Amino acid sequence: MQPGSTRELAHPDAADFVLTDVLFALSDPARLEITRRLAEGPLEVAACQPTGGDIPKSTLSHHLKTLREAGVVRNDPHGRQRYVSLRRDDLEQRFPGLLAAVLRAAPTGE
């Protein structure tokens, strides 16, 4: 790998998703809002800021890591940027109806 190049991050296989990890990842209001926004399509990492005020980069990174490690999102390099996308199909395969139910029940951001 060349200096300054992006690195691939580890993502769990859908078969390895753990229900309590997914539910924990979606239990935080900021992470839930990020997930709701990703339901509309992939975003650059910088565009994943929850509405209602900026959060520190370290906090955003922590939220994205929690979502990624639970299997809720993918975080992939694309040139000098990173794009985050919702793993809707993988979640639906492992836990049918869960994501749709959570997104329907979640309050919308203000």
mmCIF file of N, CA and C in Angstrom:
data_model
loop_
_atom_site.group_PDB
_atom_site.id
_atom_site.type_symbol
_atom_site.label_atom_id
_atom_site.label_comp_id
_atom_site.label_asym_id
_atom_site.label_seq_id
_atom_site.Cartn_x
_atom_site.Cartn_y
_atom_site.Cartn_z
ATOM 1 N N MET A 1 0.847 -1.179 0.000
ATOM 2 C CA MET A 1 0.000 0.000 0.000
ATOM 3 C C MET A 1 0.887 1.235 0.000
ATOM 4 N N GLN A 2 0.544 2.208 -0.820
ATOM 5 C CA GLN A 2 1.334 3.425 -0.913
ATOM 6 C C GLN A 2 0.938 4.393 0.193
ATOM 7 N N PRO A 3 1.879 5.236 0.631
ATOM 8 C CA PRO A 3 1.527 6.236 1.640
ATOM 9 C C PRO A 3 0.389 7.119 1.154
ATOM 10 N N GLY A 4 -0.552 7.393 2.048
ATOM 11 C CA GLY A 4 -1.676 8.250 1.703
ATOM 12 C C GLY A 4 -2.812 7.526 1.008
ATOM 13 N N SER A 5 -2.638 6.224 0.730
ATOM 14 C CA SER A 5 -3.725 5.513 0.064
ATOM 15 C C SER A 5 -4.782 5.112 1.087
ATOM 16 N N THR A 6 -6.001 4.881 0.611
ATOM 17 C CA THR A 6 -7.069 4.495 1.517
ATOM 18 C C THR A 6 -6.951 3.019 1.844
ATOM 19 N N ARG A 7 -7.467 2.663 2.993
ATOM 20 C CA ARG A 7 -7.428 1.260 3.353
ATOM 21 C C ARG A 7 -8.838 0.720 3.493
ATOM 22 N N GLU A 8 -8.941 -0.555 3.208
ATOM 23 C CA GLU A 8 -10.222 -1.234 3.359
ATOM 24 C C GLU A 8 -10.471 -1.460 4.840
ATOM 25 N N LEU A 9 -11.700 -1.294 5.247
ATOM 26 C CA LEU A 9 -12.088 -1.553 6.623
ATOM 27 C C LEU A 9 -12.780 -2.908 6.690
ATOM 28 N N ALA A 10 -12.690 -3.568 7.837
ATOM 29 C CA ALA A 10 -13.329 -4.870 8.015
ATOM 30 C C ALA A 10 -14.839 -4.694 8.155
ATOM 31 N N HIS A 11 -15.574 -5.567 7.489
ATOM 32 C CA HIS A 11 -17.029 -5.584 7.567
ATOM 33 C C HIS A 11 -17.447 -7.029 7.867
ATOM 34 N N PRO A 12 -18.348 -7.238 8.815
ATOM 35 C CA PRO A 12 -18.762 -8.614 9.107
ATOM 36 C C PRO A 12 -19.600 -9.196 7.967
ATOM 37 N N ASP A 13 -19.520 -10.511 7.815
ATOM 38 C CA ASP A 13 -20.391 -11.197 6.874
ATOM 39 C C ASP A 13 -21.806 -11.173 7.427
ATOM 40 N N ALA A 14 -22.789 -11.154 6.552
ATOM 41 C CA ALA A 14 -24.187 -11.101 6.988
ATOM 42 C C ALA A 14 -24.521 -12.262 7.921
ATOM 43 N N ALA A 15 -23.957 -13.424 7.666
ATOM 44 C CA ALA A 15 -24.227 -14.590 8.513
ATOM 45 C C ALA A 15 -23.705 -14.405 9.937
ATOM 46 N N ASP A 16 -22.778 -13.476 10.107
ATOM 47 C CA ASP A 16 -22.178 -13.238 11.427
ATOM 48 C C ASP A 16 -22.826 -12.087 12.187
ATOM 49 N N PHE A 17 -23.844 -11.438 11.615
ATOM 50 C CA PHE A 17 -24.523 -10.357 12.324
ATOM 51 C C PHE A 17 -25.139 -10.910 13.607
ATOM 52 N N VAL A 18 -25.031 -10.138 14.686
ATOM 53 C CA VAL A 18 -25.610 -10.508 15.980
ATOM 54 C C VAL A 18 -26.728 -9.517 16.267
ATOM 55 N N LEU A 19 -27.913 -10.036 16.556
ATOM 56 C CA LEU A 19 -29.080 -9.180 16.741
ATOM 57 C C LEU A 19 -28.842 -8.108 17.800
ATOM 58 N N THR A 20 -28.260 -8.466 18.936
ATOM 59 C CA THR A 20 -28.048 -7.474 19.993
ATOM 60 C C THR A 20 -27.078 -6.391 19.554
ATOM 61 N N ASP A 21 -26.093 -6.725 18.717
ATOM 62 C CA ASP A 21 -25.159 -5.709 18.209
ATOM 63 C C ASP A 21 -25.870 -4.735 17.272
ATOM 64 N N VAL A 22 -26.731 -5.269 16.407
ATOM 65 C CA VAL A 22 -27.481 -4.417 15.477
ATOM 66 C C VAL A 22 -28.415 -3.499 16.259
ATOM 67 N N LEU A 23 -29.136 -4.066 17.228
ATOM 68 C CA LEU A 23 -30.062 -3.255 18.018
ATOM 69 C C LEU A 23 -29.328 -2.197 18.838
ATOM 70 N N PHE A 24 -28.176 -2.557 19.395
ATOM 71 C CA PHE A 24 -27.377 -1.576 20.138
ATOM 72 C C PHE A 24 -26.943 -0.440 19.212
ATOM 73 N N ALA A 25 -26.465 -0.790 18.015
ATOM 74 C CA ALA A 25 -26.007 0.226 17.069
ATOM 75 C C ALA A 25 -27.136 1.182 16.698
ATOM 76 N N LEU A 26 -28.353 0.668 16.601
ATOM 77 C CA LEU A 26 -29.493 1.493 16.212
ATOM 78 C C LEU A 26 -30.168 2.180 17.401
ATOM 79 N N SER A 27 -29.703 1.897 18.618
ATOM 80 C CA SER A 27 -30.354 2.459 19.809
ATOM 81 C C SER A 27 -29.952 3.903 20.096
ATOM 82 N N ASP A 28 -28.833 4.346 19.540
ATOM 83 C CA ASP A 28 -28.376 5.717 19.769
ATOM 84 C C ASP A 28 -29.083 6.653 18.782
ATOM 85 N N PRO A 29 -29.658 7.752 19.262
ATOM 86 C CA PRO A 29 -30.380 8.655 18.356
ATOM 87 C C PRO A 29 -29.543 9.169 17.181
ATOM 88 N N ALA A 30 -28.285 9.493 17.393
ATOM 89 C CA ALA A 30 -27.443 9.991 16.295
ATOM 90 C C ALA A 30 -27.192 8.891 15.271
ATOM 91 N N ARG A 31 -26.918 7.671 15.735
ATOM 92 C CA ARG A 31 -26.682 6.563 14.794
ATOM 93 C C ARG A 31 -27.961 6.208 14.052
ATOM 94 N N LEU A 32 -29.086 6.284 14.735
ATOM 95 C CA LEU A 32 -30.363 6.004 14.083
ATOM 96 C C LEU A 32 -30.644 7.040 12.999
ATOM 97 N N GLU A 33 -30.343 8.292 13.272
ATOM 98 C CA GLU A 33 -30.539 9.330 12.258
ATOM 99 C C GLU A 33 -29.610 9.121 11.064
ATOM 100 N N ILE A 34 -28.369 8.745 11.323
ATOM 101 C CA ILE A 34 -27.438 8.441 10.221
ATOM 102 C C ILE A 34 -28.015 7.310 9.370
ATOM 103 N N THR A 35 -28.536 6.284 10.021
ATOM 104 C CA THR A 35 -29.116 5.142 9.312
ATOM 105 C C THR A 35 -30.312 5.572 8.475
ATOM 106 N N ARG A 36 -31.166 6.422 9.036
ATOM 107 C CA ARG A 36 -32.330 6.932 8.286
ATOM 108 C C ARG A 36 -31.873 7.685 7.032
ATOM 109 N N ARG A 37 -30.840 8.501 7.178
ATOM 110 C CA ARG A 37 -30.334 9.263 6.021
ATOM 111 C C ARG A 37 -29.736 8.329 4.976
ATOM 112 N N LEU A 38 -29.062 7.265 5.426
ATOM 113 C CA LEU A 38 -28.462 6.311 4.496
ATOM 114 C C LEU A 38 -29.514 5.462 3.788
ATOM 115 N N ALA A 39 -30.701 5.383 4.355
ATOM 116 C CA ALA A 39 -31.783 4.643 3.697
ATOM 117 C C ALA A 39 -32.155 5.304 2.375
ATOM 118 N N GLU A 40 -31.835 6.598 2.233
ATOM 119 C CA GLU A 40 -32.103 7.330 0.996
ATOM 120 C C GLU A 40 -30.999 7.149 -0.036
ATOM 121 N N GLY A 41 -29.834 6.635 0.387
ATOM 122 C CA GLY A 41 -28.734 6.394 -0.535
ATOM 123 C C GLY A 41 -27.396 6.635 0.136
ATOM 124 N N PRO A 42 -26.302 6.163 -0.480
ATOM 125 C CA PRO A 42 -24.965 6.320 0.097
ATOM 126 C C PRO A 42 -24.582 7.785 0.271
ATOM 127 N N LEU A 43 -23.735 8.052 1.252
ATOM 128 C CA LEU A 43 -23.247 9.401 1.532
ATOM 129 C C LEU A 43 -21.740 9.382 1.728
ATOM 130 N N GLU A 44 -21.092 10.516 1.417
ATOM 131 C CA GLU A 44 -19.698 10.678 1.808
ATOM 132 C C GLU A 44 -19.674 10.758 3.331
ATOM 133 N N VAL A 45 -18.589 10.316 3.931
ATOM 134 C CA VAL A 45 -18.484 10.340 5.388
ATOM 135 C C VAL A 45 -18.784 11.730 5.933
ATOM 136 N N ALA A 46 -18.250 12.761 5.295
ATOM 137 C CA ALA A 46 -18.455 14.129 5.777
ATOM 138 C C ALA A 46 -19.926 14.535 5.766
ATOM 139 N N ALA A 47 -20.737 13.918 4.919
ATOM 140 C CA ALA A 47 -22.156 14.253 4.824
ATOM 141 C C ALA A 47 -23.008 13.468 5.813
ATOM 142 N N CYS A 48 -22.406 12.642 6.638
ATOM 143 C CA CYS A 48 -23.148 11.806 7.584
ATOM 144 C C CYS A 48 -23.456 12.507 8.892
ATOM 145 N N GLN A 49 -23.108 13.779 9.012
ATOM 146 C CA GLN A 49 -23.383 14.523 10.247
ATOM 147 C C GLN A 49 -24.873 14.500 10.542
ATOM 148 N N PRO A 50 -25.270 14.125 11.759
ATOM 149 C CA PRO A 50 -26.687 14.223 12.120
ATOM 150 C C PRO A 50 -27.136 15.682 12.103
ATOM 151 N N THR A 51 -28.416 15.911 11.842
ATOM 152 C CA THR A 51 -28.936 17.270 11.855
ATOM 153 C C THR A 51 -29.037 17.756 13.296
ATOM 154 N N GLY A 52 -29.176 19.050 13.472
ATOM 155 C CA GLY A 52 -29.306 19.587 14.818
ATOM 156 C C GLY A 52 -27.984 19.971 15.436
ATOM 157 N N GLY A 53 -26.958 20.148 14.638
ATOM 158 C CA GLY A 53 -25.669 20.582 15.170
ATOM 159 C C GLY A 53 -24.561 19.624 14.810
ATOM 160 N N ASP A 54 -23.407 20.195 14.601
ATOM 161 C CA ASP A 54 -22.241 19.377 14.274
ATOM 162 C C ASP A 54 -21.775 18.620 15.506
ATOM 163 N N ILE A 55 -21.307 17.411 15.259
ATOM 164 C CA ILE A 55 -20.672 16.652 16.327
ATOM 165 C C ILE A 55 -19.191 16.551 15.987
ATOM 166 N N PRO A 56 -18.340 16.373 16.979
ATOM 167 C CA PRO A 56 -16.907 16.257 16.690
ATOM 168 C C PRO A 56 -16.618 15.087 15.746
ATOM 169 N N LYS A 57 -15.565 15.239 14.935
ATOM 170 C CA LYS A 57 -15.182 14.178 14.003
ATOM 171 C C LYS A 57 -14.954 12.852 14.714
ATOM 172 N N SER A 58 -14.363 12.916 15.909
ATOM 173 C CA SER A 58 -14.092 11.678 16.649
ATOM 174 C C SER A 58 -15.391 10.976 17.038
ATOM 175 N N THR A 59 -16.414 11.745 17.379
ATOM 176 C CA THR A 59 -17.705 11.156 17.732
ATOM 177 C C THR A 59 -18.380 10.562 16.505
ATOM 178 N N LEU A 60 -18.330 11.281 15.381
ATOM 179 C CA LEU A 60 -18.886 10.751 14.140
ATOM 180 C C LEU A 60 -18.172 9.459 13.753
ATOM 181 N N SER A 61 -16.856 9.449 13.869
ATOM 182 C CA SER A 61 -16.085 8.239 13.548
ATOM 183 C C SER A 61 -16.511 7.075 14.432
ATOM 184 N N HIS A 62 -16.718 7.353 15.711
ATOM 185 C CA HIS A 62 -17.159 6.305 16.643
ATOM 186 C C HIS A 62 -18.532 5.760 16.229
ATOM 187 N N HIS A 63 -19.457 6.652 15.891
ATOM 188 C CA HIS A 63 -20.794 6.213 15.474
ATOM 189 C C HIS A 63 -20.711 5.352 14.215
ATOM 190 N N LEU A 64 -19.931 5.789 13.233
ATOM 191 C CA LEU A 64 -19.802 5.029 11.991
ATOM 192 C C LEU A 64 -19.133 3.678 12.232
ATOM 193 N N LYS A 65 -18.154 3.646 13.129
ATOM 194 C CA LYS A 65 -17.488 2.378 13.461
ATOM 195 C C LYS A 65 -18.469 1.417 14.128
ATOM 196 N N THR A 66 -19.279 1.917 15.048
ATOM 197 C CA THR A 66 -20.260 1.075 15.729
ATOM 198 C C THR A 66 -21.253 0.499 14.721
ATOM 199 N N LEU A 67 -21.746 1.340 13.811
ATOM 200 C CA LEU A 67 -22.674 0.865 12.783
ATOM 201 C C LEU A 67 -22.011 -0.149 11.855
ATOM 202 N N ARG A 68 -20.755 0.118 11.475
ATOM 203 C CA ARG A 68 -20.038 -0.800 10.568
ATOM 204 C C ARG A 68 -19.786 -2.145 11.234
ATOM 205 N N GLU A 69 -19.295 -2.134 12.465
ATOM 206 C CA GLU A 69 -18.966 -3.383 13.152
ATOM 207 C C GLU A 69 -20.205 -4.233 13.446
ATOM 208 N N ALA A 70 -21.364 -3.590 13.572
ATOM 209 C CA ALA A 70 -22.612 -4.332 13.777
ATOM 210 C C ALA A 70 -23.166 -4.879 12.455
ATOM 211 N N GLY A 71 -22.661 -4.358 11.334
ATOM 212 C CA GLY A 71 -23.128 -4.806 10.029
ATOM 213 C C GLY A 71 -24.212 -3.942 9.432
ATOM 214 N N VAL A 72 -24.491 -2.804 10.044
ATOM 215 C CA VAL A 72 -25.564 -1.931 9.552
ATOM 216 C C VAL A 72 -25.124 -1.159 8.312
ATOM 217 N N VAL A 73 -23.856 -0.759 8.248
ATOM 218 C CA VAL A 73 -23.365 0.032 7.111
ATOM 219 C C VAL A 73 -22.074 -0.546 6.553
ATOM 220 N N ARG A 74 -21.774 -0.142 5.322
ATOM 221 C CA ARG A 74 -20.465 -0.378 4.702
ATOM 222 C C ARG A 74 -19.778 0.962 4.596
ATOM 223 N N ASN A 75 -18.477 0.971 4.761
ATOM 224 C CA ASN A 75 -17.676 2.183 4.650
ATOM 225 C C ASN A 75 -16.556 1.848 3.668
ATOM 226 N N ASP A 76 -16.694 2.334 2.447
ATOM 227 C CA ASP A 76 -15.770 1.957 1.372
ATOM 228 C C ASP A 76 -15.012 3.147 0.812
ATOM 229 N N PRO A 77 -13.730 2.937 0.491
ATOM 230 C CA PRO A 77 -12.955 4.016 -0.124
ATOM 231 C C PRO A 77 -13.414 4.243 -1.560
ATOM 232 N N HIS A 78 -13.369 5.504 -1.957
ATOM 233 C CA HIS A 78 -13.684 5.890 -3.330
ATOM 234 C C HIS A 78 -12.797 7.088 -3.649
ATOM 235 N N GLY A 79 -11.637 6.820 -4.230
ATOM 236 C CA GLY A 79 -10.664 7.888 -4.459
ATOM 237 C C GLY A 79 -10.162 8.405 -3.129
ATOM 238 N N ARG A 80 -10.234 9.723 -2.933
ATOM 239 C CA ARG A 80 -9.770 10.311 -1.670
ATOM 240 C C ARG A 80 -10.891 10.400 -0.642
ATOM 241 N N GLN A 81 -12.088 9.981 -1.015
ATOM 242 C CA GLN A 81 -13.249 10.043 -0.128
ATOM 243 C C GLN A 81 -13.573 8.639 0.390
ATOM 244 N N ARG A 82 -14.466 8.601 1.357
ATOM 245 C CA ARG A 82 -15.033 7.344 1.819
ATOM 246 C C ARG A 82 -16.542 7.489 1.727
ATOM 247 N N TYR A 83 -17.199 6.471 1.217
ATOM 248 C CA TYR A 83 -18.656 6.479 1.117
ATOM 249 C C TYR A 83 -19.227 5.443 2.073
ATOM 250 N N VAL A 84 -20.313 5.842 2.714
ATOM 251 C CA VAL A 84 -21.000 4.970 3.656
ATOM 252 C C VAL A 84 -22.340 4.609 3.035
ATOM 253 N N SER A 85 -22.682 3.323 3.092
ATOM 254 C CA SER A 85 -23.958 2.871 2.544
ATOM 255 C C SER A 85 -24.606 1.896 3.515
ATOM 256 N N LEU A 86 -25.921 1.849 3.466
ATOM 257 C CA LEU A 86 -26.708 0.976 4.317
ATOM 258 C C LEU A 86 -26.681 -0.439 3.744
ATOM 259 N N ARG A 87 -26.473 -1.426 4.600
ATOM 260 C CA ARG A 87 -26.441 -2.829 4.161
ATOM 261 C C ARG A 87 -27.851 -3.419 4.257
ATOM 262 N N ARG A 88 -28.778 -2.766 3.595
ATOM 263 C CA ARG A 88 -30.193 -3.129 3.671
ATOM 264 C C ARG A 88 -30.438 -4.596 3.291
ATOM 265 N N ASP A 89 -29.892 -5.041 2.166
ATOM 266 C CA ASP A 89 -30.138 -6.417 1.706
ATOM 267 C C ASP A 89 -29.568 -7.442 2.686
ATOM 268 N N ASP A 90 -28.358 -7.184 3.192
ATOM 269 C CA ASP A 90 -27.748 -8.112 4.148
ATOM 270 C C ASP A 90 -28.552 -8.179 5.445
ATOM 271 N N LEU A 91 -28.997 -7.018 5.933
ATOM 272 C CA LEU A 91 -29.808 -6.995 7.155
ATOM 273 C C LEU A 91 -31.147 -7.697 6.938
ATOM 274 N N GLU A 92 -31.749 -7.487 5.786
ATOM 275 C CA GLU A 92 -33.031 -8.124 5.484
ATOM 276 C C GLU A 92 -32.879 -9.642 5.391
ATOM 277 N N GLN A 93 -31.769 -10.081 4.827
ATOM 278 C CA GLN A 93 -31.513 -11.526 4.712
ATOM 279 C C GLN A 93 -31.346 -12.148 6.096
ATOM 280 N N ARG A 94 -30.612 -11.485 6.969
ATOM 281 C CA ARG A 94 -30.306 -12.038 8.296
ATOM 282 C C ARG A 94 -31.461 -11.858 9.274
ATOM 283 N N PHE A 95 -32.092 -10.683 9.272
ATOM 284 C CA PHE A 95 -33.180 -10.369 10.201
ATOM 285 C C PHE A 95 -34.346 -9.764 9.412
ATOM 286 N N PRO A 96 -35.147 -10.603 8.745
ATOM 287 C CA PRO A 96 -36.217 -10.092 7.879
ATOM 288 C C PRO A 96 -37.154 -9.117 8.604
ATOM 289 N N GLY A 97 -37.352 -7.956 7.991
ATOM 290 C CA GLY A 97 -38.285 -6.966 8.503
ATOM 291 C C GLY A 97 -37.759 -6.060 9.601
ATOM 292 N N LEU A 98 -36.600 -6.376 10.178
ATOM 293 C CA LEU A 98 -36.088 -5.604 11.311
ATOM 294 C C LEU A 98 -35.801 -4.148 10.937
ATOM 295 N N LEU A 99 -35.014 -3.942 9.915
ATOM 296 C CA LEU A 99 -34.628 -2.576 9.550
ATOM 297 C C LEU A 99 -35.846 -1.737 9.176
ATOM 298 N N ALA A 100 -36.743 -2.293 8.393
ATOM 299 C CA ALA A 100 -37.943 -1.555 7.996
ATOM 300 C C ALA A 100 -38.761 -1.172 9.227
ATOM 301 N N ALA A 101 -38.899 -2.094 10.171
ATOM 302 C CA ALA A 101 -39.673 -1.801 11.383
ATOM 303 C C ALA A 101 -39.011 -0.707 12.215
ATOM 304 N N VAL A 102 -37.706 -0.766 12.355
ATOM 305 C CA VAL A 102 -36.988 0.245 13.138
ATOM 306 C C VAL A 102 -37.095 1.613 12.462
ATOM 307 N N LEU A 103 -36.906 1.663 11.164
ATOM 308 C CA LEU A 103 -36.965 2.937 10.457
ATOM 309 C C LEU A 103 -38.380 3.519 10.464
ATOM 310 N N ARG A 104 -39.402 2.664 10.394
ATOM 311 C CA ARG A 104 -40.778 3.155 10.468
ATOM 312 C C ARG A 104 -41.107 3.723 11.846
ATOM 313 N N ALA A 105 -40.598 3.059 12.894
ATOM 314 C CA ALA A 105 -40.918 3.450 14.264
ATOM 315 C C ALA A 105 -40.073 4.605 14.765
ATOM 316 N N ALA A 106 -38.941 4.853 14.135
ATOM 317 C CA ALA A 106 -38.018 5.883 14.611
ATOM 318 C C ALA A 106 -38.583 7.271 14.395
ATOM 319 N N PRO A 107 -38.418 8.144 15.395
ATOM 320 C CA PRO A 107 -38.843 9.527 15.189
ATOM 321 C C PRO A 107 -37.963 10.183 14.131
ATOM 322 N N THR A 108 -38.533 11.098 13.379
ATOM 323 C CA THR A 108 -37.754 11.795 12.356
ATOM 324 C C THR A 108 -36.968 12.913 13.001
ATOM 325 N N GLY A 109 -35.815 13.244 12.401
ATOM 326 C CA GLY A 109 -34.981 14.349 12.911
ATOM 327 C C GLY A 109 -35.698 15.678 12.755
ATOM 328 N N GLU A 110 -35.331 16.590 13.596
ATOM 329 C CA GLU A 110 -35.974 17.915 13.540
ATOM 330 C C GLU A 110 -35.093 18.900 12.834
#
